[in-house]
PDB file of C-alpha atoms in Angstrom:
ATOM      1  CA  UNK A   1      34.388  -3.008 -17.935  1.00 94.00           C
ATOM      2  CA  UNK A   2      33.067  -4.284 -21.654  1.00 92.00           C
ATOM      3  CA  UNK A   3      30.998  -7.444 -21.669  1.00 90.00           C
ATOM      4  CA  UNK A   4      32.913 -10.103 -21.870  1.00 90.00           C
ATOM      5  CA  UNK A   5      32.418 -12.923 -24.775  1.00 89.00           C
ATOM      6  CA  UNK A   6      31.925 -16.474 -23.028  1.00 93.00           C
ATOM      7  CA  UNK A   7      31.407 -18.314 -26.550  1.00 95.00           C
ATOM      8  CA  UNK A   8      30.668 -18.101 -30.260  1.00 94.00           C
ATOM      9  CA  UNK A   9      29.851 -19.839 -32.824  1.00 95.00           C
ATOM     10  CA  UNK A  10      27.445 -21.123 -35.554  1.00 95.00           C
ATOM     11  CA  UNK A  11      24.258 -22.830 -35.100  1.00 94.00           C
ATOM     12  CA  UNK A  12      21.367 -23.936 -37.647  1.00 95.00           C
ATOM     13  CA  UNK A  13      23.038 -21.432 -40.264  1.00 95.00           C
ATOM     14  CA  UNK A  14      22.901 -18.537 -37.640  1.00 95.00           C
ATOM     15  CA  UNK A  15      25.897 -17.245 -36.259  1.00 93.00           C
ATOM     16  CA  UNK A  16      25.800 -15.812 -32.374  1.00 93.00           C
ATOM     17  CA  UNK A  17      28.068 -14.724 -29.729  1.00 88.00           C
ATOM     18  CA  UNK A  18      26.661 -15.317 -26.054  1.00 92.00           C
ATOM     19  CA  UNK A  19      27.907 -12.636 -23.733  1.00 89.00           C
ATOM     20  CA  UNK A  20      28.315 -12.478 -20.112  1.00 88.00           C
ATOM     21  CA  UNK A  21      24.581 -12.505 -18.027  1.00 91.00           C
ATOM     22  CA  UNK A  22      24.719  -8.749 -16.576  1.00 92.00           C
ATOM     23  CA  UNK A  23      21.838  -9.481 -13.846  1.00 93.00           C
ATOM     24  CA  UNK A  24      22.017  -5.708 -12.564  1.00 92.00           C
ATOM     25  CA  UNK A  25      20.225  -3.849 -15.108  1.00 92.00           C
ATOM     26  CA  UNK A  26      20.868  -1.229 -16.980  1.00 93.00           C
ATOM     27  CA  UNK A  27      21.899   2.695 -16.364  1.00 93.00           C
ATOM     28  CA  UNK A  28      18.479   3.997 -17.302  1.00 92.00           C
ATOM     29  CA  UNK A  29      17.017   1.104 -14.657  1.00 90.00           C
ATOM     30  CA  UNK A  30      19.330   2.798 -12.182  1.00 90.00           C
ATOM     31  CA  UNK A  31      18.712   6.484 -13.139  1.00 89.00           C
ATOM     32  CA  UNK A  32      14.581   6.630 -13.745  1.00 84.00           C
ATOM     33  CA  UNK A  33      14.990   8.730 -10.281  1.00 75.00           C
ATOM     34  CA  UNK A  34      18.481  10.409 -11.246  1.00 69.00           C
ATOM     35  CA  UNK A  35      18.338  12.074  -7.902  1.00 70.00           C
ATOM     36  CA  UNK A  36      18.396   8.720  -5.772  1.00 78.00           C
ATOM     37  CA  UNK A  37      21.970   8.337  -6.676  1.00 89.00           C
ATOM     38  CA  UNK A  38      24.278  10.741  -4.962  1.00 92.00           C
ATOM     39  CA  UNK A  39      26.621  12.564  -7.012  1.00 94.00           C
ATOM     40  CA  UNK A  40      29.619  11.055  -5.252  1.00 94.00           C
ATOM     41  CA  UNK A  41      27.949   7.418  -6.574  1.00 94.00           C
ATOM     42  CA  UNK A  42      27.397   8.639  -9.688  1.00 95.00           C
ATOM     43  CA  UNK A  43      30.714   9.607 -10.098  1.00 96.00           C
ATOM     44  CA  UNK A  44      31.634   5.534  -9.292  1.00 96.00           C
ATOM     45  CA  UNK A  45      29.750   4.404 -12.328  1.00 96.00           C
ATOM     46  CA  UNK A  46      31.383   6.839 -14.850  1.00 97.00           C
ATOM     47  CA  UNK A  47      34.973   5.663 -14.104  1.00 97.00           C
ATOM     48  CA  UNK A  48      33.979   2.689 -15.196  1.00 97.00           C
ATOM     49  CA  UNK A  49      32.055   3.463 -18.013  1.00 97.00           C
ATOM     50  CA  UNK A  50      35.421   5.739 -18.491  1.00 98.00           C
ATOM     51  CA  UNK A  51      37.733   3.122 -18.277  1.00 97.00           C
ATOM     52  CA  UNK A  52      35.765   1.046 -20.460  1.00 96.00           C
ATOM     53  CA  UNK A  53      35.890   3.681 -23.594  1.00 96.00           C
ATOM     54  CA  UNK A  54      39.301   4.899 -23.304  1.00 97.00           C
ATOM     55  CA  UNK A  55      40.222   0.783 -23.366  1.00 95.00           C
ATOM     56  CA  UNK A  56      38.120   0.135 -26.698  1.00 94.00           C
ATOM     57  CA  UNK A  57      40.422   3.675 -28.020  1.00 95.00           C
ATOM     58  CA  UNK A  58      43.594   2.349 -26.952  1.00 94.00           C
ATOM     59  CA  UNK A  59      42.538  -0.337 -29.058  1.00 91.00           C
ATOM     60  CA  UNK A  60      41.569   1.223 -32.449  1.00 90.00           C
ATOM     61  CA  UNK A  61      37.569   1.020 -31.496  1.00 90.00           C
ATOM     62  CA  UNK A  62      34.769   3.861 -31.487  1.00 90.00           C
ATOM     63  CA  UNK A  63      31.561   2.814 -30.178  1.00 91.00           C
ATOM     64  CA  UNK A  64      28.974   5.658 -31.593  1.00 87.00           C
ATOM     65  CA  UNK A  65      26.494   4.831 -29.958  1.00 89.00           C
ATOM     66  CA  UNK A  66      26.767   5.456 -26.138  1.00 92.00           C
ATOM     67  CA  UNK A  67      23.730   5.642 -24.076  1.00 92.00           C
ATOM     68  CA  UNK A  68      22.768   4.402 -20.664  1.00 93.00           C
ATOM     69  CA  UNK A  69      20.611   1.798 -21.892  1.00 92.00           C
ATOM     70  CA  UNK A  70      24.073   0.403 -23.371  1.00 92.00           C
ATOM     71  CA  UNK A  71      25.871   0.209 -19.594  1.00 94.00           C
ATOM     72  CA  UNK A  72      24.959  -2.807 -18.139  1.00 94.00           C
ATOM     73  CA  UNK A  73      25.577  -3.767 -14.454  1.00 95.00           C
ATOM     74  CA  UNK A  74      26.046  -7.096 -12.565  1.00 94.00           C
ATOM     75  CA  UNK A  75      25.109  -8.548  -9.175  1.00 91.00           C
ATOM     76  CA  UNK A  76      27.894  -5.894  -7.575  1.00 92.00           C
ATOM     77  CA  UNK A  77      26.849  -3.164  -9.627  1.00 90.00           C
ATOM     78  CA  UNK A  78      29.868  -3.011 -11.448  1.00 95.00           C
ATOM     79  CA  UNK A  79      29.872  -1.504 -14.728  1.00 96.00           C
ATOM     80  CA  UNK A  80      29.905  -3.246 -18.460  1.00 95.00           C
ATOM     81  CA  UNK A  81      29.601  -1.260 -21.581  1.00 94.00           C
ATOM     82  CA  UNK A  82      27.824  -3.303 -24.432  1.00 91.00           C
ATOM     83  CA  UNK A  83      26.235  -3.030 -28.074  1.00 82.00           C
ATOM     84  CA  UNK A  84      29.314  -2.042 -30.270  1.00 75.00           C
ATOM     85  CA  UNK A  85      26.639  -2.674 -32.970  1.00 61.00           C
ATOM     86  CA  UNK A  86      27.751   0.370 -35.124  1.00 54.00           C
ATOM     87  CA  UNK A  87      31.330   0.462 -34.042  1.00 59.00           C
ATOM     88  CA  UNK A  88      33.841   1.654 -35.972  1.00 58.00           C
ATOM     89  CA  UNK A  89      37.762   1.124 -36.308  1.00 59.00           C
ATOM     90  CA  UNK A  90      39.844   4.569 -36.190  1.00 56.00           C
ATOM     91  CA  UNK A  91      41.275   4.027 -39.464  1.00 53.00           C
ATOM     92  CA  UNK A  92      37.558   4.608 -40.482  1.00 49.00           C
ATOM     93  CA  UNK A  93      37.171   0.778 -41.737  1.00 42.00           C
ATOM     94  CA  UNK A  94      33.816   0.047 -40.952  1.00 43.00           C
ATOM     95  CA  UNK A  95      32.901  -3.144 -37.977  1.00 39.00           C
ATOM     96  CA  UNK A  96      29.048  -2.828 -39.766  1.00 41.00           C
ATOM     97  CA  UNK A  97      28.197  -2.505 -42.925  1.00 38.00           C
ATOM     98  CA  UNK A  98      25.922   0.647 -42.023  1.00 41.00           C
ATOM     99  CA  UNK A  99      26.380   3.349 -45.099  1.00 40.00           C
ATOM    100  CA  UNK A 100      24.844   6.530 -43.456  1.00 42.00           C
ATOM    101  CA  UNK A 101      24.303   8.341 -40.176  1.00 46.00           C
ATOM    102  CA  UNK A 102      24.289   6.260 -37.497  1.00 50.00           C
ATOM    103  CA  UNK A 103      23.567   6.588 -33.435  1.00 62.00           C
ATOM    104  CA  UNK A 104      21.268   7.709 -30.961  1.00 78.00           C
ATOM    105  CA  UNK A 105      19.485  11.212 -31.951  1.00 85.00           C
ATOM    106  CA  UNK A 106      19.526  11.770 -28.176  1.00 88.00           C
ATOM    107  CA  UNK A 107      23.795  11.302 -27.425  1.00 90.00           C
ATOM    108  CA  UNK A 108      24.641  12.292 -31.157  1.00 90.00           C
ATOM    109  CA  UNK A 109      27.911  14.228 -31.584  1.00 94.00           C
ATOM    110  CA  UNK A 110      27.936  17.353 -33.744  1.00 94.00           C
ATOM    111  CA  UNK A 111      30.160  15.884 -36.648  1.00 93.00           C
ATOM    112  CA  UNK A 112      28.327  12.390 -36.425  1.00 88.00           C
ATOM    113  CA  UNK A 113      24.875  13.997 -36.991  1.00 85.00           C
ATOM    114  CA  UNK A 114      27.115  15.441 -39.955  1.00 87.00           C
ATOM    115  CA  UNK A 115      28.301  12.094 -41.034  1.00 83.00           C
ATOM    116  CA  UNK A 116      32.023  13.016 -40.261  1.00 85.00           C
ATOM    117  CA  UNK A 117      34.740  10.846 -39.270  1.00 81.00           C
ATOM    118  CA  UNK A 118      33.730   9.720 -35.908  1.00 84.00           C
ATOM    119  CA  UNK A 119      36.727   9.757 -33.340  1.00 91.00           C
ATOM    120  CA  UNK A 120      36.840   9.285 -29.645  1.00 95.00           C
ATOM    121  CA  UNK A 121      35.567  12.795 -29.288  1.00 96.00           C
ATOM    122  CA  UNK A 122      32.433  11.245 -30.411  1.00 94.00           C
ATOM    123  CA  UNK A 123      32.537   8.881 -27.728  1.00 95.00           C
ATOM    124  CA  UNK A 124      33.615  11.773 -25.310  1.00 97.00           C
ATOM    125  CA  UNK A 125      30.370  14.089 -26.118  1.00 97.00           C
ATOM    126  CA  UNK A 126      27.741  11.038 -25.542  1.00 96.00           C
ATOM    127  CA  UNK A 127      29.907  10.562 -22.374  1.00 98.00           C
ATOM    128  CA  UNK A 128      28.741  14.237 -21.564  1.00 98.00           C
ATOM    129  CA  UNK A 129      25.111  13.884 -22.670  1.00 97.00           C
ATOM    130  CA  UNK A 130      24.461  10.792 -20.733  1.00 96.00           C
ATOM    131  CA  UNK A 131      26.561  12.402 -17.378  1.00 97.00           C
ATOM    132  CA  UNK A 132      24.151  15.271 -18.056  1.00 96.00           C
ATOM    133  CA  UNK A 133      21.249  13.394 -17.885  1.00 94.00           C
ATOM    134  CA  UNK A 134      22.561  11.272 -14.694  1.00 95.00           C
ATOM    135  CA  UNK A 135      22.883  14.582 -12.842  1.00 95.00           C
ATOM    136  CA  UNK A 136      20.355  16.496 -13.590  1.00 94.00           C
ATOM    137  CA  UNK A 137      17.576  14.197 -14.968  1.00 92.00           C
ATOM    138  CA  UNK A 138      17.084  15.571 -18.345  1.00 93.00           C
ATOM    139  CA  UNK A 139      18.475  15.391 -21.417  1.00 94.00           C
ATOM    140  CA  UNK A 140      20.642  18.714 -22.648  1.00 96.00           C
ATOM    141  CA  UNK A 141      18.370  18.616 -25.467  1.00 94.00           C
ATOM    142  CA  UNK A 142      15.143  17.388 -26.399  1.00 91.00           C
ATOM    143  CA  UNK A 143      12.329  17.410 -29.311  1.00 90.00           C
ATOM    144  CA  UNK A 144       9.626  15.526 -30.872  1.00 87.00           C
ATOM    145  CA  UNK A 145      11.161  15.179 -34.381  1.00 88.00           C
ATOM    146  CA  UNK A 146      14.621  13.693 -34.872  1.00 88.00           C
ATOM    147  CA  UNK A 147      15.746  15.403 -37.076  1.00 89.00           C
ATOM    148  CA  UNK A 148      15.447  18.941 -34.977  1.00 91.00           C
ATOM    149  CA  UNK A 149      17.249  17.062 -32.047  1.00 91.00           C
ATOM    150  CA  UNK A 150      19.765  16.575 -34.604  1.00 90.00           C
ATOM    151  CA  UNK A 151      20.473  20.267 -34.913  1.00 93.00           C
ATOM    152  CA  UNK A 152      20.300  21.343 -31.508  1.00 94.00           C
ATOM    153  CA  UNK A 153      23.256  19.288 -31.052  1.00 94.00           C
ATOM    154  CA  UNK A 154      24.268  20.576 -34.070  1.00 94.00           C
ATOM    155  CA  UNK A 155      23.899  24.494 -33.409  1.00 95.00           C
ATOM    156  CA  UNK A 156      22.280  25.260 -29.736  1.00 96.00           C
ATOM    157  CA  UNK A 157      23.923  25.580 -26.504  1.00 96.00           C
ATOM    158  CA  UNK A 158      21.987  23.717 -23.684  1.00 96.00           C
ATOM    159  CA  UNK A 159      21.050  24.859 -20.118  1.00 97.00           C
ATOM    160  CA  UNK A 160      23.251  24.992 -17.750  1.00 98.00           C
ATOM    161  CA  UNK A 161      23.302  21.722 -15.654  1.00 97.00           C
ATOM    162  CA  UNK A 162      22.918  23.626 -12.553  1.00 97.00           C
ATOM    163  CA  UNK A 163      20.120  25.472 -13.769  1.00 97.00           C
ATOM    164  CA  UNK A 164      18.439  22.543 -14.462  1.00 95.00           C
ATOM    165  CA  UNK A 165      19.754  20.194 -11.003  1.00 94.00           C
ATOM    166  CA  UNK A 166      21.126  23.548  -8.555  1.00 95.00           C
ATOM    167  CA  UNK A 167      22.572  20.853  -6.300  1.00 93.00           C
ATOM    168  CA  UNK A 168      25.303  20.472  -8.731  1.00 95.00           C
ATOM    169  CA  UNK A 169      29.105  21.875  -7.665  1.00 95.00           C
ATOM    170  CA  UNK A 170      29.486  25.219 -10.058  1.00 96.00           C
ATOM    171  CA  UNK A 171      32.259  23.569 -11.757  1.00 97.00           C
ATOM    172  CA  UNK A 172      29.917  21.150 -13.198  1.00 98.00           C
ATOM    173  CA  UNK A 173      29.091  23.324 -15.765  1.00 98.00           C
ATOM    174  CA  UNK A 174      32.207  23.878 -17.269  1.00 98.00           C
ATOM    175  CA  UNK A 175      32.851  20.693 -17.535  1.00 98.00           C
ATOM    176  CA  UNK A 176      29.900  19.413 -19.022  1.00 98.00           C
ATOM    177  CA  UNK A 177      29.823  22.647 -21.514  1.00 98.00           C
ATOM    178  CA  UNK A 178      33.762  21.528 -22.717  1.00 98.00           C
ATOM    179  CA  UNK A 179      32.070  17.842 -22.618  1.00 98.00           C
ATOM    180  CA  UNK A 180      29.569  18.333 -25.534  1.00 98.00           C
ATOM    181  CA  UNK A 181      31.570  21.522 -27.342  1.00 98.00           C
ATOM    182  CA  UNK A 182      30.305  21.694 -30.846  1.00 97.00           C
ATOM    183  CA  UNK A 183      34.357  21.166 -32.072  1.00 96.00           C
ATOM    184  CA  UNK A 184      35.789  17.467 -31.453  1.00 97.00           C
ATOM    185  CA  UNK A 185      39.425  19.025 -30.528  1.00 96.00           C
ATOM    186  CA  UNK A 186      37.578  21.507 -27.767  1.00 98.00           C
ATOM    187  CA  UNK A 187      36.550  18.162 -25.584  1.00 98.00           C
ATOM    188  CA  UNK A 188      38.698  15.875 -23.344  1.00 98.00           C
ATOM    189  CA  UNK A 189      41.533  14.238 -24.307  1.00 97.00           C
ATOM    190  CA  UNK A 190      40.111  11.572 -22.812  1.00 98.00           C
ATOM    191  CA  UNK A 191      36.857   9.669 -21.151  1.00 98.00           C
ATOM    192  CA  UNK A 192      39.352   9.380 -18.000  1.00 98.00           C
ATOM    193  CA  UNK A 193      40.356  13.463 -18.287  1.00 98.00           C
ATOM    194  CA  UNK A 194      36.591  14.047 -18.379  1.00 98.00           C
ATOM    195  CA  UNK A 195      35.410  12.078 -15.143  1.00 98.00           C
ATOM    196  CA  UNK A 196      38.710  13.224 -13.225  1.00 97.00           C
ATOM    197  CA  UNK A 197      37.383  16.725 -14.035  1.00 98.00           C
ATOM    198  CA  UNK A 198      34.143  15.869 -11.900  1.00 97.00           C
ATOM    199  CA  UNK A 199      36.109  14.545  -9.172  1.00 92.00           C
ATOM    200  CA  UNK A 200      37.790  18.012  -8.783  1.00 79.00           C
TER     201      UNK A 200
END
């Protein structure tokens, strides 16, 4: 479930990797009416993008920078994950040469917004924000500036998800809340022990 590399190479100077054509979209296509997609479906589309991040940890790789925009789907709407533009190995060497915070305001963990080691807790809380958002249509956080989007994720606890989408199961919440805890080591294990959680 990553977008698979059909060539690289060099050409007039430039180097360039062509990637697989994903002619389904993206996520945030699928999800402009959240509520279109059962629960049941959505729950489909996160294995994937699951089984996809917990691959990339088995080998070594965080991707920082999960959104839905970065889920692409083909012609059978199966699931890619894409853009490991600010990736980073778990031994902290660095896959771009970025030297300070870097992500998506909107999915940022806690201890990335910090500029802390990112781990595959990191991964695991964007996991969360972006399930929040498929379920319930909003963002658990949201503001004008960056910066003060930074330290909501930082310091606030959001709404409830079935406050915000009461067609949710109850459990939801709990799951989501453990999902984007402030501490890394109060998450999942896992992108798989996350989703399974939903399926209970």
């Amino acid at each position: 479930h990553i977008v698979p590399i059909v060539d690289y190479g060099e050409f007039d100077g430039q180097l360039y990797l062509a990637l697989g054509y994903m002619e389904g979209g993206t996520l945030e296509d699928k999800f402009k009416q959240p509520r279109s997609v059962s629960y049941q479906a959505t729950l489909k589309l996160l294995k994937q993008v699951a089984q996809a991040l917990d691959y990339a940890h088995s080998q070594g790789v965080i991707h920082r920078d999960l959104k839905l925009p970065n889920i692409l789907l083909d012609g059978n709407n199966k699931v890619y994950l894409s853009d490991f533009g600010i990736a980073r190995l778990i031994d902290s060497t660095r896959l771009t040469a970025t030297g300070h915070i870097a992500g998506t305001p909107m999915c940022m963990a806690p201890e990335q917004a910090r500029g802390d080691a990112s781990g595959k807790a990191t991964d695991i809380y964007a996991l969360s924000v972006m399930t929040y958002l498929m379920l319930t249509g909003f963002y658990p956080f949201t503001a004008e500036d960056p910066m003060a989007l930074i330290q909501k994720h930082m310091y606030e606890t959001p709404p409830l998800p079935t406050m915000v989408n009461p067609h949710l199961p109850v459990a939801v919440d709990d799951i989501l809340m453990r999902g984007l805890a402030k501490e890394p080591d109060e998450r999942y294990g896992s992108a798989m022990d996350f989703v399974k959680a939903l399926y209970k």
